Structures are given as structure tokens and as C-alpha cells.
Coordinates of C-alpha atoms in Angstrom, one line a residue:
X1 CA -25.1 3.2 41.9
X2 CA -27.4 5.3 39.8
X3 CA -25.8 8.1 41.1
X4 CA -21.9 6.9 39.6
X5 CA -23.5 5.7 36.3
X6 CA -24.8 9.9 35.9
X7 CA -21.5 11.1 36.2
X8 CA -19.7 8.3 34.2
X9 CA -22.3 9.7 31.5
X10 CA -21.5 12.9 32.1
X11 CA -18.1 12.2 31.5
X12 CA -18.5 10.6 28.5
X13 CA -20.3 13.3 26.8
X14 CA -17.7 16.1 28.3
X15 CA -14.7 13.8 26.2
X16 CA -16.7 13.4 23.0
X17 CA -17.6 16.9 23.2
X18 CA -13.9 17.8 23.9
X19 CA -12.3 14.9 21.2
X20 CA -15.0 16.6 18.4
X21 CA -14.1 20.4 19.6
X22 CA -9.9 19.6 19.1
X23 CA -10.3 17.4 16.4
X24 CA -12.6 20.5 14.3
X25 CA -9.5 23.1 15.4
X26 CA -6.6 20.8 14.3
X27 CA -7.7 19.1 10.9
X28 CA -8.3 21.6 8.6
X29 CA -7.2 21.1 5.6
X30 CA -6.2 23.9 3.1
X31 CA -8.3 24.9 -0.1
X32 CA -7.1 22.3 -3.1
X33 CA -4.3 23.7 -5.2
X34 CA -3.7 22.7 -9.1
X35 CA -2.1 19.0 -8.8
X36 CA 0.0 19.7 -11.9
X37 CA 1.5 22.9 -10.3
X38 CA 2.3 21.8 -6.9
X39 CA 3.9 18.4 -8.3
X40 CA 6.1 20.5 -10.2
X41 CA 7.1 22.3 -6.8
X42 CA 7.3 19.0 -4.9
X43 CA 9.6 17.7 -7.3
X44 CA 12.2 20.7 -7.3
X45 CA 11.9 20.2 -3.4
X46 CA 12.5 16.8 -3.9
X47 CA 15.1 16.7 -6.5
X48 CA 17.1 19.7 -4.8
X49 CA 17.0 17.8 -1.1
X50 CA 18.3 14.7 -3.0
X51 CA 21.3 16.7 -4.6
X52 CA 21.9 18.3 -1.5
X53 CA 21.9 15.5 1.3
X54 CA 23.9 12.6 1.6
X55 CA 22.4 9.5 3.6
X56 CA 24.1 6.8 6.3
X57 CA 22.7 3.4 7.6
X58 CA 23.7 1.3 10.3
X59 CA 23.5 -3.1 9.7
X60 CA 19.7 -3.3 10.4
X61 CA 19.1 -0.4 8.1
X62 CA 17.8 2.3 10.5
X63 CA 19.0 5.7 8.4
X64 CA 20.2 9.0 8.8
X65 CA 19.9 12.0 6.3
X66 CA 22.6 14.4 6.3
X67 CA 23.3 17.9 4.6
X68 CA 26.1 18.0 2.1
X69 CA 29.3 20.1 3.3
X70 CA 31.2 22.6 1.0
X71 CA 34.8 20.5 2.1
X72 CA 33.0 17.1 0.7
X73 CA 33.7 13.8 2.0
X74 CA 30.3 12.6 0.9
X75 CA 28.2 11.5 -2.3
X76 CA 24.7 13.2 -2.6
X77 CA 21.9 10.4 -2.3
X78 CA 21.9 10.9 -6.4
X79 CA 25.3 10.0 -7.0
X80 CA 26.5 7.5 -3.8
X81 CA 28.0 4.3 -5.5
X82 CA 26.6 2.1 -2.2
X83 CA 23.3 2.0 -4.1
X84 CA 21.0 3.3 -6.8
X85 CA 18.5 5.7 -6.6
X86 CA 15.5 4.2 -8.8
X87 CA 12.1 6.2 -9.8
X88 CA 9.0 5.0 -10.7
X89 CA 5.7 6.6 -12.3
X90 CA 2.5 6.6 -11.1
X91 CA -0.5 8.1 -12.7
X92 CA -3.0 9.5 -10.3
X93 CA -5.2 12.6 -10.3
X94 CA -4.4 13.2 -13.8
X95 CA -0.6 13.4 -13.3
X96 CA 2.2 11.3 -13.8
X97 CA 4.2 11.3 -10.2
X98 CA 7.5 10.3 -10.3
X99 CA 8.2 8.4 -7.0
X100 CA 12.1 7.5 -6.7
X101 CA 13.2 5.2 -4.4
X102 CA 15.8 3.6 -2.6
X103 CA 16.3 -0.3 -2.5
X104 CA 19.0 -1.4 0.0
X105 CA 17.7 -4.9 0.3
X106 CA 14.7 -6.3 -1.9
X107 CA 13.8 -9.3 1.0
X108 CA 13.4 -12.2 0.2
X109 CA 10.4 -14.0 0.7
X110 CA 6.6 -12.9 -0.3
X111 CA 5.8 -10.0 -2.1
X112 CA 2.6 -7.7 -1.4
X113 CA 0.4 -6.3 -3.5
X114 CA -1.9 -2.8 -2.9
X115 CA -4.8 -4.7 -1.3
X116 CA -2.5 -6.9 1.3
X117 CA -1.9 -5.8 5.3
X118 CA 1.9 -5.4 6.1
X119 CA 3.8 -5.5 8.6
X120 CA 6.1 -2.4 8.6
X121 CA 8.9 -0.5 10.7
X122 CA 9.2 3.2 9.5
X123 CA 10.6 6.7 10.3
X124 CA 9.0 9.5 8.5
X125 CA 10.6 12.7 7.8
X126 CA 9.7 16.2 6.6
X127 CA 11.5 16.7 3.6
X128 CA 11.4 20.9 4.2
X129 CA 12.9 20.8 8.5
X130 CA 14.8 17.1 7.7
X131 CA 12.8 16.3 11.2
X132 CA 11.4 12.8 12.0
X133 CA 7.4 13.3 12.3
X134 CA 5.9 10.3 12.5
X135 CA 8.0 6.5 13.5
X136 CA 7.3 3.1 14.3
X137 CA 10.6 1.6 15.9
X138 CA 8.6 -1.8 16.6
X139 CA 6.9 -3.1 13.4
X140 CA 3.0 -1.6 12.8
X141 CA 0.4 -3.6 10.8
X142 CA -1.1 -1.8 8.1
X143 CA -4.0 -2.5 5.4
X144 CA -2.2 -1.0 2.5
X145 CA -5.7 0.7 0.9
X146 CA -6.0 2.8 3.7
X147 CA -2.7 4.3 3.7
X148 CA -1.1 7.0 1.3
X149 CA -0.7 6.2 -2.1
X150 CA 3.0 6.1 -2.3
X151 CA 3.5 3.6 0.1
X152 CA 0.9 1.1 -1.5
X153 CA 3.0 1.6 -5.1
X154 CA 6.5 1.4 -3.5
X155 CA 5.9 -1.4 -0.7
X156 CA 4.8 -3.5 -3.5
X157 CA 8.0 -3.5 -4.9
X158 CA 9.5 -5.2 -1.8
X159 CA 9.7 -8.7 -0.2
X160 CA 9.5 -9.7 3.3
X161 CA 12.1 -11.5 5.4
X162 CA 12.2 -14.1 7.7
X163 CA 12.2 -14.1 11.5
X164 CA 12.4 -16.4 15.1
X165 CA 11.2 -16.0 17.5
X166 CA 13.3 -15.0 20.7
X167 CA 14.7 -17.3 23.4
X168 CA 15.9 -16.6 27.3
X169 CA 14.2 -13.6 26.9
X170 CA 15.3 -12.1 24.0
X171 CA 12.8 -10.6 21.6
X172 CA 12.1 -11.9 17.9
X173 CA 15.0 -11.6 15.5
X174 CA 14.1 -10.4 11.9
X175 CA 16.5 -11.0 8.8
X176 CA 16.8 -10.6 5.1
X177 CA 13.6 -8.3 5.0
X178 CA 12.7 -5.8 2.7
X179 CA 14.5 -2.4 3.0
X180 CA 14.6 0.8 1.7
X181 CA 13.8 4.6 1.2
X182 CA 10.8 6.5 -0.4
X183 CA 10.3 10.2 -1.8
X184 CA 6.8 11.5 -2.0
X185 CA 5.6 14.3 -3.8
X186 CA 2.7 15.6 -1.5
X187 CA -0.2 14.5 -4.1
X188 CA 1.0 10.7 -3.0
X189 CA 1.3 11.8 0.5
X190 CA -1.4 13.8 2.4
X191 CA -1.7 16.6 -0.2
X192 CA -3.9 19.3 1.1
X193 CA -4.4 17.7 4.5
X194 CA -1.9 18.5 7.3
X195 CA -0.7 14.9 9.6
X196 CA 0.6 15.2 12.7
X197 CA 3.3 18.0 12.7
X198 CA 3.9 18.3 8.9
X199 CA 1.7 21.0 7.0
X200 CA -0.5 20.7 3.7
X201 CA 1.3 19.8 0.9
X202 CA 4.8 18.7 2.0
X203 CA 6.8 16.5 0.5
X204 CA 7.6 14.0 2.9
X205 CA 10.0 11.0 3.0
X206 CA 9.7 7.1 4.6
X207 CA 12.8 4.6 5.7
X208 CA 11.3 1.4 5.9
X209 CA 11.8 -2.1 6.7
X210 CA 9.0 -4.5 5.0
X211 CA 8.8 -7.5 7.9
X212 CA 5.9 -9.3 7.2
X213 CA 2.7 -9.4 5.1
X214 CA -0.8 -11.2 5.3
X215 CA -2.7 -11.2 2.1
X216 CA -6.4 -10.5 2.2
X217 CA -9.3 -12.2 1.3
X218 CA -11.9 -9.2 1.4
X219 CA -15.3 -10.9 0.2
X220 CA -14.2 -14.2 2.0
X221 CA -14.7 -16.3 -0.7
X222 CA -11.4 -18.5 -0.7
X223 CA -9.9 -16.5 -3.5
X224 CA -7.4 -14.0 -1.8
X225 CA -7.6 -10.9 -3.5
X226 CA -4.4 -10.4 -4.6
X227 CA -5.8 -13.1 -7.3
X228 CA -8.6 -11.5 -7.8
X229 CA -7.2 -7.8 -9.0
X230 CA -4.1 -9.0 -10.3
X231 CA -3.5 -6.5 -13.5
X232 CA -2.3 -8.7 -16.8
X233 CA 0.9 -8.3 -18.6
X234 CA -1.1 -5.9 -21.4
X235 CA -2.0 -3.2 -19.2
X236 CA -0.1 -0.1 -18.7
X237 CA 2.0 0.2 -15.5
X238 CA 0.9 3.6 -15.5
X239 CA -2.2 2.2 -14.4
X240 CA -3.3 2.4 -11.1
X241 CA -5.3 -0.3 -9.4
X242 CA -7.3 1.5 -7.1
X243 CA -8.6 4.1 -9.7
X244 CA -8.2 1.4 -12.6
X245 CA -9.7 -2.3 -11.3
X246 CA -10.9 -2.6 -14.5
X247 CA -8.7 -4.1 -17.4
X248 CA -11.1 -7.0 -19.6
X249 CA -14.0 -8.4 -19.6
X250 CA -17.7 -7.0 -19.9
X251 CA -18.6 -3.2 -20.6
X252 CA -21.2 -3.3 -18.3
X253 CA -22.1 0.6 -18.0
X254 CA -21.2 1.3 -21.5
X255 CA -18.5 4.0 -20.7
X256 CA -16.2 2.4 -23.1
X257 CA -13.8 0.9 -20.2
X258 CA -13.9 -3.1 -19.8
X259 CA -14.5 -4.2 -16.5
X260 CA -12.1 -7.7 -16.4
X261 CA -12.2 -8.3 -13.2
X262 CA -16.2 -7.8 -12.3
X263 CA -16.9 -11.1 -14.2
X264 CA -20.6 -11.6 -14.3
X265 CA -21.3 -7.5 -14.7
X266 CA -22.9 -6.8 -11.8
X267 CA -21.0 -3.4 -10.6
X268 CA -18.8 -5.4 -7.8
X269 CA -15.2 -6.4 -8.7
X270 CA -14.3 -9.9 -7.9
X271 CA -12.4 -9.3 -4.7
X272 CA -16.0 -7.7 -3.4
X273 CA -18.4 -10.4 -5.2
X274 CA -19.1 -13.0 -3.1
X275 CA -20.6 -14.9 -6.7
X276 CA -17.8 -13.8 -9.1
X277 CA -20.0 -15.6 -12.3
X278 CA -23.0 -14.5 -11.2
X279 CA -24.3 -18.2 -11.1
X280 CA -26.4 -17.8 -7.9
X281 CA -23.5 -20.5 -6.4
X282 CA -21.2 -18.8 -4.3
X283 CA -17.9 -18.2 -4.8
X284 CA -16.8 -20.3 -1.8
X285 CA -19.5 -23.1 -2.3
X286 CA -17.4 -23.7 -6.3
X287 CA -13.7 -23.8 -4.9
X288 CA -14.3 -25.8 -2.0
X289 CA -11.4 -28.8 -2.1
X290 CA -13.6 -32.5 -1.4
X291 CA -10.2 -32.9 0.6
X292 CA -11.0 -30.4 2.8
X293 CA -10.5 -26.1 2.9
X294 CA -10.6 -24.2 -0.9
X295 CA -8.2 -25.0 -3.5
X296 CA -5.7 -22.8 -4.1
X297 CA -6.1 -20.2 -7.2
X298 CA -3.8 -22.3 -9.3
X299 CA -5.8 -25.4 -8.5
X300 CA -9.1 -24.6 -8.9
X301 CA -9.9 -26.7 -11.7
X302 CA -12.7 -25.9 -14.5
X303 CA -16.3 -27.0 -15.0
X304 CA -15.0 -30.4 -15.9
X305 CA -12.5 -31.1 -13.0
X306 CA -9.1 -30.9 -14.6
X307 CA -6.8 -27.9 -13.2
X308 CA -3.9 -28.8 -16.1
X309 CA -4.6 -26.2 -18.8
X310 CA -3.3 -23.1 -17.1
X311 CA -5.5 -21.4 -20.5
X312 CA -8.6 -23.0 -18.6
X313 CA -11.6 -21.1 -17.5
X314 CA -11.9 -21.6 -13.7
X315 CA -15.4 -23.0 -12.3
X316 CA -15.8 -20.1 -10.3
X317 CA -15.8 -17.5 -13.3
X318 CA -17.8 -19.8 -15.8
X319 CA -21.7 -19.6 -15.4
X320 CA -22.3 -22.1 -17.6
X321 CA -21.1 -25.0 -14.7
X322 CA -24.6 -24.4 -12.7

């Protein structure tokens, strides 16, 4: 017995060894390049593959990407009349990326935000060889702050669907989900870090289908987060939440930026702060329902009890209840 449990060591040690050894030779990421200048490369890349290709789809939106012929026949993806190429801006790194997009089918159910888990089916495809590098056939749950940038700004403007599940042995059937296409400049992709078979700084681009989402309580303290970070109507769309939480509230390390949504000032955000008013009563302890769970965020009433004035100052954000 003793004798097995040295060579199952062994083993082990020759893998990790071997796992560290390929992983040092393959990820090595290239020297950082000016973000200004390789966006503008990116987005000649971008804008001449979108000029130059036309794209198909089947019923269940699986697509296909094409090169324009000299004899026509087909409309580039910036001119087809069977949908509208969209853009949208997103400031990160010191530039403004535009992002466009493609929206065959909005969905039509809920709607994520950047700190939610989804549950996506995706081909992705280098822009530069048109060749599928990474895919997901089956739908892949995801915690949209630990993927790239581009697809927590551009899965946010998407709804899921709805699905059954299958009978007689047939699998689940999804319908009216979320569809669409994105086109990422490398500085909202992997930048200067080569993925799978696609080098540093490629441009890259995602078909998706958004199926399903859950939303995320990440401090469990009965307030999902996507109520906690929520950005008002004020601040810039420009405005990225990761790099940007805060958007009102206290100055706590006098830099001049308001930090709205770390209430009491203590350096954690709300969606991190398991006492948002820095009351000494947690979070969960104030929105607790005497029915029975938490109240929902647009029923948790203020220090008095009442939840009608939607102007009121929830319990759980005022100090002076406790």
C-alpha cells in the first residue's frame, strides 16, 4: 500500500512539474504596445473585414462569414438590409473603443448586467484567417467579470429566452433568446496575451446566443448586485463600471471622485460590503422580510417601515435606523 501511495506521488509531482513546464512555454505574452496605436490598427482590420465579408445564418442563428466576390450577389455586413450593424463606445485604458455589433434578435426575457453569470452558446473567430478558434455548440456558464471586456459591454445589451425542457428523449428546446454578433478590437479582447490558437493582439469576432442568466449576489447580503452597482441616469455611458464603481456619494480618499455606491466610506463597494451603512447591523440582518426570505430591492422599506416613496432612503443605507 505504501508502496502505490509513492508512485501515485510521484506522479503527481511529474504532471505538475509537466502542466507548469508547457504552461511557462505557451503563455507568453508579447511586450505592451501603445493602446491608442494598435486600436487604430484593429479598427482598419475591423472596418475593412466588415466591408469585405458578407455573413449568412441558418433559423437558430448559427452564422457563417463569407468573402465578398468581384461578380456580387451579396451585401457586405455594413450594408445587408436583413439587419443593422450598430456600434457602441467604451472607454477603457484611456481610449474610446468602438465595439459594433450585430442584433438579430434582442430576447426577450431578463437582461444581464457586467456582474451577472450567463449562460452562453458561442463561436469565436479570428478576424485575420476567418477560422473558428474557440466554440461552445452546447451553452457554457460564464461569470461575466472574468471574461473579456467586450463581451461584458455587449451581452448586456441582450435578453434571454425561454426554454422546456425535452420529452421522449429529446433534449431542451430554447426560443426567442438573445442573438447576435460582436467585433472586438484586441484591447477588449486578449490584447497582448495570445488564447488558444489566435496571437497577441488580434482582433477577434463572437456569434452568440444569450440563453440564460443568473444574477449574483456577491457579498450575500440579499441585495443582488446588479442593485447594488447599478450606474444612474447622470453618468456618462462612456463610463465603465469595472474601472468606474464610483458615481455619488462620499469622497472618502479625497481624490476628487464620489464613491456612490460604497455608502458608509469604508473602501468596499456595496456589492462587496456585507454592512452597506456601516451601522454595525448587517446588511442581511436589515432586509430580512418578517414573512419569511429578504425583501426584494424595491421593497425594502425605510427606517420607518413604509416602501411607498420610491424617493425613500432604504433601511439598509441609512445609519441613523440603529
Amino acid at each position: 500500500m505504501n508502496n502505490i501511495f509513492k508512485i501515485l506521488s510521484v506522479f503527481v509531482i511529474c504532471v505538475l512539474v509537466a502542466s507548469c513546464t508547457t504552461s511557462d512555454s505557451t503563455y507568453n505574452p508579447e511586450p505592451l504596445r501603445d493602446y491608442a496605436t494598435q486600436y487604430t490598427a484593429d479598427l482598419a482590420l475591423i472596418n475593412t473585414y466588415i466591408d469585405t465579408h458578407y455573413l449568412t445564418h441558418d433559423a437558430d442563428y448559427n452564422v457563417t462569414f463569407d468573402t465578398l466576390l468581384p461578380t456580387g450577389g451579396h451585401s457586405s455586413i455594413r450594408t445587408d438590409p436583413a439587419f443593422q450593424l450598430k456600434d457602441t463606445t467604451v472607454a477603457e485604458d484611456g481610449i474610446n473603443y468602438k465595439i459594433y455589433f450585430i442584433k438579430f434578435r434582442e430576447g426577450t426575457k431578463e437582461r444581464p448586467t457586467q456582474v451577472d453569470s450567463v449562460h452562453v452558446a458561442y463561436k469565436g473567430i479570428n478576424l485575420l484567417k476567418s477560422a473558428t478558434f474557440d466554440q461552445a455548440i452546447t451553452p457554457t456558464w460564464f461569470k461575466l467579470q472574468e471574461v473579456i471586456t467586450g463581451w461584458s459591454h455587449i451581452l448586456t445589451n441582450f435578453h434571454t429566452g425561454t426554454y422546456s425542457p425535452g420529452t421522449g428523449g429529446n433534449g431542451t428546446t430554447f426560443d426567442n433568446f438573445g442573438a447576435g454578433v460582436m467585433f472586438l478590437p484586441s484591447g477588449v479582447a486578449y490584447y497582448n496575451s495570445p488564447a488558444g490558437t489566435i496571437p497577441s493582439y488580434s482582433p477577434i469576432i463572437f456569434s452568440f446566443k444569450l440563453i440564460e442568466l443568473r444574477y449574483r449576489d456577491q457579498d450575500g447580503d440579499g441585495v443582488l448586485s446588479k442593485d447594488e452597482r447599478e450606474l444612474p441616469s447622470t453618468v456618462s455611458p462612456l463610463l465603465r463600471w469595472k474601472e468606474n464603481p464610483y458615481t455619488g456619494g462620499y469622497d472618502h480618499n479625497n481624490d476628487g471622485v464620489i464613491d456612490a455606491y460604497d455608502t458608509d466610506g469604508d473602501g468596499y463597494v456595496n456589492m462587496y460590503d456585507i454592512d452597506d451603512d456601516g451601522d454595525h447591523v448587517l446588511t442581511r440582518v436589515e432586509i430580512k422580510n418578517p414573512l419569511g426570505g429578504f425583501f426584494p430591492y424595491n421593497l425594502i422599506p425605510d427606517c420607518s417601515g413604509s416602501a411607498t416613496n420610491t424617493n425613500r432612503l432604504r433601511k439598509h443605507l441609512d445609519p441613523s435606523c440603529h
